[in-house]
PDB file of C-alpha atoms and ligand atoms in Angstrom:
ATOM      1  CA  UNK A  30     131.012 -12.887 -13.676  1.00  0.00           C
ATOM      2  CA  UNK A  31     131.747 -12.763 -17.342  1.00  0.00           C
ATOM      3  CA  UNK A  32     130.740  -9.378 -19.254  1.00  0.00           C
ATOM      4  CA  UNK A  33     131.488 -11.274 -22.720  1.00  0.00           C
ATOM      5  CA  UNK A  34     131.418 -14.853 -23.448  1.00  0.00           C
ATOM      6  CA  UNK A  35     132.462 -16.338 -26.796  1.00  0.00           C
ATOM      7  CA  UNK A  36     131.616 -20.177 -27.341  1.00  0.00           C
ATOM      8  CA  UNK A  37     133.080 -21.939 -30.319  1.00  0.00           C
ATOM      9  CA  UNK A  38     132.702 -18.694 -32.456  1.00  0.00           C
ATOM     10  CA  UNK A  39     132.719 -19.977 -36.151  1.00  0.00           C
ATOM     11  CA  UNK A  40     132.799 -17.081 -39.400  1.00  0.00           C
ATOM     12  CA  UNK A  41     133.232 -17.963 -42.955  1.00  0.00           C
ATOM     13  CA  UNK A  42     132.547 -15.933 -45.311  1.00  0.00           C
ATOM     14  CA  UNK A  43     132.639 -17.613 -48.222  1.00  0.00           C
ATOM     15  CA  UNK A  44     131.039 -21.346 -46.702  1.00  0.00           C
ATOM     16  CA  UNK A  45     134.304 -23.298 -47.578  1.00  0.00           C
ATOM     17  CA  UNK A  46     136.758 -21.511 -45.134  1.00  0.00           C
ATOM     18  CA  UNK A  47     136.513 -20.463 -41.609  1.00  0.00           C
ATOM     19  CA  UNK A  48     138.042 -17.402 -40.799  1.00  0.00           C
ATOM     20  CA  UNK A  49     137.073 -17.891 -37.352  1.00  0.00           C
ATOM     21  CA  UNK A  50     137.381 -21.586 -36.192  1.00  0.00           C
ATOM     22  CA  UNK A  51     136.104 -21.943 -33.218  1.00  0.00           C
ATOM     23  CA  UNK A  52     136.975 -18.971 -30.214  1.00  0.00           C
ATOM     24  CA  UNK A  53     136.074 -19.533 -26.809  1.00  0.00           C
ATOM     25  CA  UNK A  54     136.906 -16.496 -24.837  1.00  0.00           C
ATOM     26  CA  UNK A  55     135.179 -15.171 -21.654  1.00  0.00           C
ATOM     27  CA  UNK A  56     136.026 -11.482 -20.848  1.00  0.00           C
ATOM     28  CA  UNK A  57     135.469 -10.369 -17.235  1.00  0.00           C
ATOM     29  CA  UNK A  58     133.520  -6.558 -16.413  1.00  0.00           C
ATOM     30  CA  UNK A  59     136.483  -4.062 -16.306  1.00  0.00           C
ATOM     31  CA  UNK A  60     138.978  -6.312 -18.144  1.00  0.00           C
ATOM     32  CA  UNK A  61     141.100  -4.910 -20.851  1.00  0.00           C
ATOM     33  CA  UNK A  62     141.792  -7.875 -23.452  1.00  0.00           C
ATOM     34  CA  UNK A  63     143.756  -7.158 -26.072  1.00  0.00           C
ATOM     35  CA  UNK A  64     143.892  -9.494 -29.183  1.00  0.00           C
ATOM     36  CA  UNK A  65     147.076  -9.454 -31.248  1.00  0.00           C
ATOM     37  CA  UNK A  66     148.327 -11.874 -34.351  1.00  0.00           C
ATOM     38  CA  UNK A  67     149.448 -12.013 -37.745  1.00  0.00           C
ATOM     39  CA  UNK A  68     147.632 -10.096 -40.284  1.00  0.00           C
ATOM     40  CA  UNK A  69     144.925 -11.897 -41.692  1.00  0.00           C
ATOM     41  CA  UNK A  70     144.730 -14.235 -38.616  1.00  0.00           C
ATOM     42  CA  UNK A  71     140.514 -12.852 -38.172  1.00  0.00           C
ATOM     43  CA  UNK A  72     140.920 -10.008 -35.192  1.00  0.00           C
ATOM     44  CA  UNK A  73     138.853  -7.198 -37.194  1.00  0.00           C
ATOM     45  CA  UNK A  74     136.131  -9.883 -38.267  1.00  0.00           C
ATOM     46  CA  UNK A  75     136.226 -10.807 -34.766  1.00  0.00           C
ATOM     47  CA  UNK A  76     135.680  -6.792 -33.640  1.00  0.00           C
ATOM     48  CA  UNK A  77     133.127  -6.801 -36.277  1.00  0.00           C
ATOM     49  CA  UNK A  78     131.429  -9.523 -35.257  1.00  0.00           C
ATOM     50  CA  UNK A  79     131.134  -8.689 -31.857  1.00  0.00           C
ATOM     51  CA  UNK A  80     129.695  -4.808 -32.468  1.00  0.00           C
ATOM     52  CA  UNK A  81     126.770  -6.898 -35.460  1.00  0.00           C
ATOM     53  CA  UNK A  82     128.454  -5.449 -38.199  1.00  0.00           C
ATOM     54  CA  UNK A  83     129.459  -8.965 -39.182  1.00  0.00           C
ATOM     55  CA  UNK A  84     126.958 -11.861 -39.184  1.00  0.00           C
ATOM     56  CA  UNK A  85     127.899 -14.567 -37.161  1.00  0.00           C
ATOM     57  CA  UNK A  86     128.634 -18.300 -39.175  1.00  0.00           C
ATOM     58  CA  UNK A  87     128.564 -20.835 -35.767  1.00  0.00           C
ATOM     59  CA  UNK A  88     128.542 -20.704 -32.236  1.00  0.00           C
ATOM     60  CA  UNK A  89     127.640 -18.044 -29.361  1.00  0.00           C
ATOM     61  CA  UNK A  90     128.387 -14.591 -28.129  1.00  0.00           C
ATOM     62  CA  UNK A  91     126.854 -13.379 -25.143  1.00  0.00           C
ATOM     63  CA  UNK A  92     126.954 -10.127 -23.246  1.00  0.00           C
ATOM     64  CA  UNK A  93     126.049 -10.355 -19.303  1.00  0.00           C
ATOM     65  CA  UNK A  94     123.377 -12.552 -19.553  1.00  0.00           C
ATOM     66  CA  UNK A  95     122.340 -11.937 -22.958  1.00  0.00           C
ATOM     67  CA  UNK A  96     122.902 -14.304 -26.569  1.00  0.00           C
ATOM     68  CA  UNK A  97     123.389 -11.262 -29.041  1.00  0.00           C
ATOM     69  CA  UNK A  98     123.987 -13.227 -32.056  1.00  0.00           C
ATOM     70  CA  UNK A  99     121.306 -11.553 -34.133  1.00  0.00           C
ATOM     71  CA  UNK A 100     121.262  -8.188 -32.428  1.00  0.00           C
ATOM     72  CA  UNK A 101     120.986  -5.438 -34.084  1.00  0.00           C
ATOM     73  CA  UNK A 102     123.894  -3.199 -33.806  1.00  0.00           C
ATOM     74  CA  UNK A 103     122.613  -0.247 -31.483  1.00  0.00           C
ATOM     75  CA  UNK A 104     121.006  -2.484 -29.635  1.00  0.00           C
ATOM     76  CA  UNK A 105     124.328  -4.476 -28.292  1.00  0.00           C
ATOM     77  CA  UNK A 106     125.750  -1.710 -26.008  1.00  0.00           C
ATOM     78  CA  UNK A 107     128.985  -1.796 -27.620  1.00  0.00           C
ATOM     79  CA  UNK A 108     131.399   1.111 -28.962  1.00  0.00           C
ATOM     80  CA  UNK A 109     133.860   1.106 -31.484  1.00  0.00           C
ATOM     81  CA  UNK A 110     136.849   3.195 -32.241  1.00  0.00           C
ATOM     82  CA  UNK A 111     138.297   2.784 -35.487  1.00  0.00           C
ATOM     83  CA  UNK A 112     142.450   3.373 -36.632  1.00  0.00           C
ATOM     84  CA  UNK A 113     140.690   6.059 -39.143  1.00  0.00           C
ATOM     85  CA  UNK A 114     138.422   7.661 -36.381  1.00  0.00           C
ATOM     86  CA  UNK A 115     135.337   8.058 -38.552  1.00  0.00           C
ATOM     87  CA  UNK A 116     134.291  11.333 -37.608  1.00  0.00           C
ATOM     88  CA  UNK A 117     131.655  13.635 -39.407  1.00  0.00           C
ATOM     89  CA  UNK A 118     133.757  15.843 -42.045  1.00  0.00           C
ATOM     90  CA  UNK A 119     131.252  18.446 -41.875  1.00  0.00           C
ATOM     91  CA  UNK A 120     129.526  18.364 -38.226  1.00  0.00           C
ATOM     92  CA  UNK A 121     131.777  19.861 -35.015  1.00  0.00           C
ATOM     93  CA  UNK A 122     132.972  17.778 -32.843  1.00  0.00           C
ATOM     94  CA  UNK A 123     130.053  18.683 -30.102  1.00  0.00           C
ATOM     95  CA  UNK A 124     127.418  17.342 -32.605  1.00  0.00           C
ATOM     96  CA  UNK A 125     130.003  14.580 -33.797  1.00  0.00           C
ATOM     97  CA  UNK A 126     129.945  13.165 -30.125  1.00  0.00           C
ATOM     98  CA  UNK A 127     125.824  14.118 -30.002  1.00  0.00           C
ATOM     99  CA  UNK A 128     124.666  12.305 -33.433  1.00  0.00           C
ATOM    100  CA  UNK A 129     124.338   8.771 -31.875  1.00  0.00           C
ATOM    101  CA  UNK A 130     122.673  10.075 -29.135  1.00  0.00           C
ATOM    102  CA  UNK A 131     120.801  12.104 -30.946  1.00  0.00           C
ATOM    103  CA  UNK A 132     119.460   8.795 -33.420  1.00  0.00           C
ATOM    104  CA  UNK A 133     119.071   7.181 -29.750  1.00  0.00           C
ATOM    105  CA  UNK A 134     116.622   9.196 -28.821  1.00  0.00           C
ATOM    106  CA  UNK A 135     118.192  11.589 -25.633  1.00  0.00           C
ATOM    107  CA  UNK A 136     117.104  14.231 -24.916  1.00  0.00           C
ATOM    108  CA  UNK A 137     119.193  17.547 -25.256  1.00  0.00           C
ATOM    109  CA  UNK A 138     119.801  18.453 -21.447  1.00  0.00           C
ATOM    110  CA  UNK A 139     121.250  14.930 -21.313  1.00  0.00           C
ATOM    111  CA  UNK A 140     123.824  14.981 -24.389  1.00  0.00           C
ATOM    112  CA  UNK A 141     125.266  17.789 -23.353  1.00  0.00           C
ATOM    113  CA  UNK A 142     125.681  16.364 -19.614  1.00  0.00           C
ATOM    114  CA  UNK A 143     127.738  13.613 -21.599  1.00  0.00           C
ATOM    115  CA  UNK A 144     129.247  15.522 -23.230  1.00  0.00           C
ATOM    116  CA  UNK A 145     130.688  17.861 -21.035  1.00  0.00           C
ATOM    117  CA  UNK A 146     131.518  15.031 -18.704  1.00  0.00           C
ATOM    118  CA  UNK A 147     133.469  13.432 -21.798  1.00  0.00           C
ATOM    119  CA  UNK A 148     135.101  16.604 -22.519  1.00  0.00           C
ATOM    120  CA  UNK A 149     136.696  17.036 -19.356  1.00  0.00           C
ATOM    121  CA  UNK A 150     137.721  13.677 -18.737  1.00  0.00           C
ATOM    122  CA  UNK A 151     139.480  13.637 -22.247  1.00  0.00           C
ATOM    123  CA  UNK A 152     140.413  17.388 -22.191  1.00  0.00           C
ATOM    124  CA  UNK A 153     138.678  18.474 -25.435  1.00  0.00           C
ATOM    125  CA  UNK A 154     136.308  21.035 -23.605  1.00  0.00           C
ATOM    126  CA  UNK A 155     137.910  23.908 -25.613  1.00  0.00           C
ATOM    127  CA  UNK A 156     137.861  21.913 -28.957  1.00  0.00           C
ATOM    128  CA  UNK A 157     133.955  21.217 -29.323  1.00  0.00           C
ATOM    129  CA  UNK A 158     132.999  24.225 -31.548  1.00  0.00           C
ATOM    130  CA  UNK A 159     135.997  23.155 -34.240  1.00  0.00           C
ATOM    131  CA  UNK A 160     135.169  20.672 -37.366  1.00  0.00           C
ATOM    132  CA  UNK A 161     137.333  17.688 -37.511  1.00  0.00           C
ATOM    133  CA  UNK A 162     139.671  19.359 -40.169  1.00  0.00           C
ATOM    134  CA  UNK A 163     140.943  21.630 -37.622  1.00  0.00           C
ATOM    135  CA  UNK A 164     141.989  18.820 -35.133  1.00  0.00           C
ATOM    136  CA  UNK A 165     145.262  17.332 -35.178  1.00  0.00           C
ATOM    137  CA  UNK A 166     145.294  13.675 -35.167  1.00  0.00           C
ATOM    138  CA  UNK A 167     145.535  13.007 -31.924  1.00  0.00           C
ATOM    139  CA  UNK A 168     142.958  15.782 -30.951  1.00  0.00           C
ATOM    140  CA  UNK A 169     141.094  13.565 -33.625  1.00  0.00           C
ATOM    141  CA  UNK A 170     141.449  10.288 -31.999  1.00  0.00           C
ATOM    142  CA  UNK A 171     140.219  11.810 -28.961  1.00  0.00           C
ATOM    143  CA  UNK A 172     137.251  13.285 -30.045  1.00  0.00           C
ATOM    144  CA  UNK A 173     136.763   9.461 -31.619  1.00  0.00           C
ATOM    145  CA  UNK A 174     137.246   8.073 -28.279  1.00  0.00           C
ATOM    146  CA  UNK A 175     135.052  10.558 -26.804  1.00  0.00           C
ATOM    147  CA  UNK A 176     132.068   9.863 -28.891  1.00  0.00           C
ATOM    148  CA  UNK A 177     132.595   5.800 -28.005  1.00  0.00           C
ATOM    149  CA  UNK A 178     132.425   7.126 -24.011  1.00  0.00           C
ATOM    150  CA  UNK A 179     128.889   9.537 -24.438  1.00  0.00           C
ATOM    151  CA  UNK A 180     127.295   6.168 -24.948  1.00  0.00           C
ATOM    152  CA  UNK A 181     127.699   4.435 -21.984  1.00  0.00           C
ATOM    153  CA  UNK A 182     128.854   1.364 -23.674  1.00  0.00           C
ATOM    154  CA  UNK A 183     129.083  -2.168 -22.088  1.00  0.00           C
ATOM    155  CA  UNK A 184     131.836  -3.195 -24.209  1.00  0.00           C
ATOM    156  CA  UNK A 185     134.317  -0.856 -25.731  1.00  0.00           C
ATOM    157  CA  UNK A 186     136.086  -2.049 -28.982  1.00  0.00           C
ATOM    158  CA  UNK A 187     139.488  -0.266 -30.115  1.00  0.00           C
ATOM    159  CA  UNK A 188     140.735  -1.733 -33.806  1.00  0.00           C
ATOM    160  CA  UNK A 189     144.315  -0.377 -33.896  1.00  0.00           C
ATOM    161  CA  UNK A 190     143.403   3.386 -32.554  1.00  0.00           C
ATOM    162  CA  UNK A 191     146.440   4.662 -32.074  1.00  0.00           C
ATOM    163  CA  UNK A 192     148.594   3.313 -36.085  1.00  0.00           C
ATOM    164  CA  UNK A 193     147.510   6.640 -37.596  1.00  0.00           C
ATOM    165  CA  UNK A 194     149.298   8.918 -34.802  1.00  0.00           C
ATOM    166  CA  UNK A 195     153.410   9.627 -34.887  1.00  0.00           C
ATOM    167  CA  UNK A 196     155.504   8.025 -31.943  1.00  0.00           C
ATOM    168  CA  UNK A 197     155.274  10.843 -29.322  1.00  0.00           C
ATOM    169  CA  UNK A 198     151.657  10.563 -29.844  1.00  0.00           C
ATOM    170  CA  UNK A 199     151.193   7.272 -29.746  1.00  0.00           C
ATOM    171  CA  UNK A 200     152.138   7.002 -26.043  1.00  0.00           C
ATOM    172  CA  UNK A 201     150.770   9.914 -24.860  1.00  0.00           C
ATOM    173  CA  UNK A 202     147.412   8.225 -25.849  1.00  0.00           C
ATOM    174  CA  UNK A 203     147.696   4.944 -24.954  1.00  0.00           C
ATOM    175  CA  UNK A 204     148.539   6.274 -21.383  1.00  0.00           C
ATOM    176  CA  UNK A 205     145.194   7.993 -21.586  1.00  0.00           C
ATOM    177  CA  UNK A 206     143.531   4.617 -22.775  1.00  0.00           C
ATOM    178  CA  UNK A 207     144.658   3.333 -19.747  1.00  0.00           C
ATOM    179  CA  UNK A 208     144.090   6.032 -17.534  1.00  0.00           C
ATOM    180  CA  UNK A 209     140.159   5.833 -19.063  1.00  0.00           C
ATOM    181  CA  UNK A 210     140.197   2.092 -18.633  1.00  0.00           C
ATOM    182  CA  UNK A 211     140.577   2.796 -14.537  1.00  0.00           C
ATOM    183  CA  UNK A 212     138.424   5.579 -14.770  1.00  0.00           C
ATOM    184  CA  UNK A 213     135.119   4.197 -16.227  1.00  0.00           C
ATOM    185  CA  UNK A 214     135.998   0.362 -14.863  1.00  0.00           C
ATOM    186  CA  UNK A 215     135.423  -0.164 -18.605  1.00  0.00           C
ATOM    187  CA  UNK A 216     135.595  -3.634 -19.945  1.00  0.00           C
ATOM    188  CA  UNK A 217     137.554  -3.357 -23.536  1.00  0.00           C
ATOM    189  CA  UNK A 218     138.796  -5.635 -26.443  1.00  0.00           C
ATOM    190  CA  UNK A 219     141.640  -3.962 -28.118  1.00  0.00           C
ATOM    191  CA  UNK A 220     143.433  -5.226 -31.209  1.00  0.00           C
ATOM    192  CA  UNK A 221     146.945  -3.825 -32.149  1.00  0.00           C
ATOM    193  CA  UNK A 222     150.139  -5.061 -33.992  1.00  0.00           C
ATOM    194  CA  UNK A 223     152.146  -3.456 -31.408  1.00  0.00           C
ATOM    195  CA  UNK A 224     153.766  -5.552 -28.918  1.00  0.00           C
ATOM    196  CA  UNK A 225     154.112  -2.342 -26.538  1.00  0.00           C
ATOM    197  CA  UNK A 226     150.757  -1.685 -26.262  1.00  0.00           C
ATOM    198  CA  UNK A 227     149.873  -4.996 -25.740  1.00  0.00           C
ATOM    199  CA  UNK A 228     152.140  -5.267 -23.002  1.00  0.00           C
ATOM    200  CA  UNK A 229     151.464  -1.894 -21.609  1.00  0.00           C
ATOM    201  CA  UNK A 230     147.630  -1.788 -21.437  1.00  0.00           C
ATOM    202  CA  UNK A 231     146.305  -5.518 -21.555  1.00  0.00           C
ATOM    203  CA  UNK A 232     145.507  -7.279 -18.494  1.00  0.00           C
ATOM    204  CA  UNK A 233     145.044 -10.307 -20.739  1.00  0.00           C
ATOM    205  CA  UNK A 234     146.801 -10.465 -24.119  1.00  0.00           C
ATOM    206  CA  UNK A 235     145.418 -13.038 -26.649  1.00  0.00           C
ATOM    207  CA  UNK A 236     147.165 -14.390 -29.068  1.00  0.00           C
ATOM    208  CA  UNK A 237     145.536 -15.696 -32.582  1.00  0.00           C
ATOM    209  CA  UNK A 238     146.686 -17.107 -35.591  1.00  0.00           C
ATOM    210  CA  UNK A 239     144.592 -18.579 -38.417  1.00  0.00           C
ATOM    211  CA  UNK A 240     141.102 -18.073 -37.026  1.00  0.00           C
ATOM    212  CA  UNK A 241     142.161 -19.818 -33.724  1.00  0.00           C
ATOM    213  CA  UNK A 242     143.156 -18.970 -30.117  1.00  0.00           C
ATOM    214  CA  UNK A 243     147.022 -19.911 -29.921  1.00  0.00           C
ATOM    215  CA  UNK A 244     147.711 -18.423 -26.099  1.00  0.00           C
ATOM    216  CA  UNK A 245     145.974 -16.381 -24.043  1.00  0.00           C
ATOM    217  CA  UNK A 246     147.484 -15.207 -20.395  1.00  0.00           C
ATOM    218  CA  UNK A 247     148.437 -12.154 -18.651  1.00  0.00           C
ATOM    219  CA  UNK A 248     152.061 -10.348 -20.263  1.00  0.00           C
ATOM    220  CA  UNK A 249     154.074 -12.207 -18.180  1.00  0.00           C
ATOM    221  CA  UNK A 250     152.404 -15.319 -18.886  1.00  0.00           C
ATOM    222  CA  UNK A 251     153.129 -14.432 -22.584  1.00  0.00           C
ATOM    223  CA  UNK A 252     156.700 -12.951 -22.914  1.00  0.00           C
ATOM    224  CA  UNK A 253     158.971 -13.515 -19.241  1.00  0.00           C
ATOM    225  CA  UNK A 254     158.841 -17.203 -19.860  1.00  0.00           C
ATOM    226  CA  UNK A 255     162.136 -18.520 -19.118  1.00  0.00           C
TER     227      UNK A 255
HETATM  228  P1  ADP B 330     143.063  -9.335 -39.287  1.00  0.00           P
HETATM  229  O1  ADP B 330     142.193  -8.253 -38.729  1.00  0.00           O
HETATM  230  O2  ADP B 330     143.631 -10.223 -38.256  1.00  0.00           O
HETATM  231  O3  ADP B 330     144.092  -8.817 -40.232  1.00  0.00           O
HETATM  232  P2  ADP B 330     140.710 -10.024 -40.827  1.00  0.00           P
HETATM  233  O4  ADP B 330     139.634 -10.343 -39.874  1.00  0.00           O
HETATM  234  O5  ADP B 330     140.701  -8.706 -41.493  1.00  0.00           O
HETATM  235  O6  ADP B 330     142.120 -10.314 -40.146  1.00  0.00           O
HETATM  236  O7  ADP B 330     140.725 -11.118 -41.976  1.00  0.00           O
HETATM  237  C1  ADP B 330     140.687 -12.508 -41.713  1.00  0.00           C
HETATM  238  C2  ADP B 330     140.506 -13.252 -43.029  1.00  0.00           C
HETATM  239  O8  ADP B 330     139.209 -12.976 -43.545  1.00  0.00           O
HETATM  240  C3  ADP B 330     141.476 -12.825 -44.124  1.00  0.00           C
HETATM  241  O9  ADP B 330     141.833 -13.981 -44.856  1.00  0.00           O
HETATM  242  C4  ADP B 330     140.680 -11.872 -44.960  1.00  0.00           C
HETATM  243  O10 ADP B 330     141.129 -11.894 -46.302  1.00  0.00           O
HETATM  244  C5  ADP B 330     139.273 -12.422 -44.836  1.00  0.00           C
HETATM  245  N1  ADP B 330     138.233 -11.380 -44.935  1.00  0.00           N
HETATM  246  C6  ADP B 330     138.114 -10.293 -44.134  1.00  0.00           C
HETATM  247  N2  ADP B 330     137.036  -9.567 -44.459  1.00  0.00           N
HETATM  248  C7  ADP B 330     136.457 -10.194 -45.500  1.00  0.00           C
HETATM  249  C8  ADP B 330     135.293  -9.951 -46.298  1.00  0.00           C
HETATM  250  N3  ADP B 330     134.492  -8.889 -46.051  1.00  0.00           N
HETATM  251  N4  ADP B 330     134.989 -10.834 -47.262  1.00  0.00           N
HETATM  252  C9  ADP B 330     135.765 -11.926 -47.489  1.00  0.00           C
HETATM  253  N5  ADP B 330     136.863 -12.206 -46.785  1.00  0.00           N
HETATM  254  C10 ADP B 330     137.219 -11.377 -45.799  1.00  0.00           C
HETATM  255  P1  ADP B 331     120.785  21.334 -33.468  1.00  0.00           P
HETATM  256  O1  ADP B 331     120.014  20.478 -32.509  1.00  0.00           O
HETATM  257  O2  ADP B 331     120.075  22.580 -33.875  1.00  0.00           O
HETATM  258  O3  ADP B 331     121.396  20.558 -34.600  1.00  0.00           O
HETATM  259  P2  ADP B 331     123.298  21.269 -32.034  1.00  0.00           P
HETATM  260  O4  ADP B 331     123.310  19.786 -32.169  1.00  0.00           O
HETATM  261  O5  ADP B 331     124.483  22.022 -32.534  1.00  0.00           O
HETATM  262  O6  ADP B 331     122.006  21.943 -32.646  1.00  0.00           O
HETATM  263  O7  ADP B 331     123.141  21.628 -30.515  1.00  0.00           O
HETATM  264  C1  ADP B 331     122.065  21.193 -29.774  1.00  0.00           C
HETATM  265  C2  ADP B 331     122.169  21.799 -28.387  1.00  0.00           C
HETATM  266  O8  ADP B 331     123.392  21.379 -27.833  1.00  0.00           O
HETATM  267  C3  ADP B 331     122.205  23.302 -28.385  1.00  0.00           C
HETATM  268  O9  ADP B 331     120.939  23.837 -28.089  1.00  0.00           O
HETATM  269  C4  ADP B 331     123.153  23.644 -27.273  1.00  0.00           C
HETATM  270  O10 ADP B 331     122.485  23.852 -26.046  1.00  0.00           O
HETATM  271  C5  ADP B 331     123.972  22.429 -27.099  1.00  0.00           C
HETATM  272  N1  ADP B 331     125.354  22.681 -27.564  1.00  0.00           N
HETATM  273  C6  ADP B 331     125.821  22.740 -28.819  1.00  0.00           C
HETATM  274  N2  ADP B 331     127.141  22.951 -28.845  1.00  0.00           N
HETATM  275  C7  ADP B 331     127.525  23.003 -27.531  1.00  0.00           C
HETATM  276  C8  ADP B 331     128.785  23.189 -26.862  1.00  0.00           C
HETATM  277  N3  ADP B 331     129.936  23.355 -27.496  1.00  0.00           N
HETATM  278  N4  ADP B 331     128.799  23.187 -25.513  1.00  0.00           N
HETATM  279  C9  ADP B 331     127.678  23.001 -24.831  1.00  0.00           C
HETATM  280  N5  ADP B 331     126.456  22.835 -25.392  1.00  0.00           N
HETATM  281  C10 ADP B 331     126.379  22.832 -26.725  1.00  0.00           C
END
């Protein structure tokens, strides 16, 4: 069964170029897909697209059995977790991870269920009465990643989440991105410009350039050929 299915997915956003020419790509439930290419090559519109934040130029995206080309954002079931993390200056991190559920409409007994669940799974229990500016970055990223778990998402997104964060940090948290990824069976599209992480965390690593779908295969398929 395919969680996400792309059918000749066209952007442009200018009506003269496509930026996106055309992806087919189906995404199983629980597969981690990460999308890697040149700069410029249309992986953020793609991420963009997906989560409605982008409107869409040709073609289909579907989520289980669902068209959501014209879906309104928080109605797609999707999280994103952006390179800059995005989190409320001025709100702690408890009400940082509570605000969309908040706008959603749960109740309070079941935010902080989510929350605390989050919390522990991510180990940022004794963190959620400190504001953002008191985090470290990865503490930050965390409480980023958190917020994308509380909502139950479908579809996870990650656009680059770990550039901002020095070496040792950097695989410290992708080994937790993985570690979630078993954890929640969560499907995920990841884009990074790091062929490490790609390696490391995809179970299918696709490869675009100029709006297209060059490859697209497990790591091995895509850097042990002979
Ligand atoms: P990547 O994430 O792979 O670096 P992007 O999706 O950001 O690629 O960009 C793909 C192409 O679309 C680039 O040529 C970029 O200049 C263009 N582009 C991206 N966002 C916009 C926008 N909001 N308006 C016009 N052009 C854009
Ligand atoms: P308000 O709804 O007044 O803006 P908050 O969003 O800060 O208040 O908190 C709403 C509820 O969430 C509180 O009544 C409290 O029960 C719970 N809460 C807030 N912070 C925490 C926390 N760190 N741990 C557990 N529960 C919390």
């Amino acid at each position: 069964m395919a969680s996400v299915s792309l059918k000749q997915l066209r952007k442009s956003y200018d009506g003269k170029t496509d930026v996106l020419a055309g992806i087919d790509l189906d995404i199983a439930h629980g597969e981690f897909v990460v999308l890697v290419g040149p700069s410029g090559c249309g992986k953020s519109t793609l991420l963009r697209m997906l989560c409605g934040l982008e409107s869409i130029t040709g073609g289909s995206m579907s989520i289980g059995d669902e068209v959501v080309n014209h879906l309104p954002p928080a109605e797609r079931g999707i999280a994103m977790v952006f390179q800059s993390y995005a989190l409320y200056p001025h709100m702690t991190v408890y009400q940082n991870m509570a605000f969309g559920l908040k706008v959603a409409g749960q109740g309070k007994a079941a935010i902080k269920e989510r929350i605390t669940r989050a919390a522990a799974t991510l180990k940022i229990e004794h963190l959620l009465e400190r504001l953002p500016r008191e985090l470290s970055g990865g503490q930050r990223q965390r409480v980023a990643i958190g917020r994308a778990i509380v909502r139950e998402p479908r579809l996870f997104l990650f656009d680059e989440p770990l550039s901002n964060l020095d070496a040792a940090l950097r695989v410290q948290t992708r080994l937790e991105i993985a570690k979630l990824h078993r954890q929640l069976d969560a499907t995920i599209v990841y884009v990074t410009h790091d062929q490490v992480e790609a390696m490391t965390l995809g179970d299918k690593i696709v490869v675009m350039h100029e709006g297209q779908i060059q490859q697209a295969g497990t790591p091995l398929d895509l850097y042990q050929q002979p």
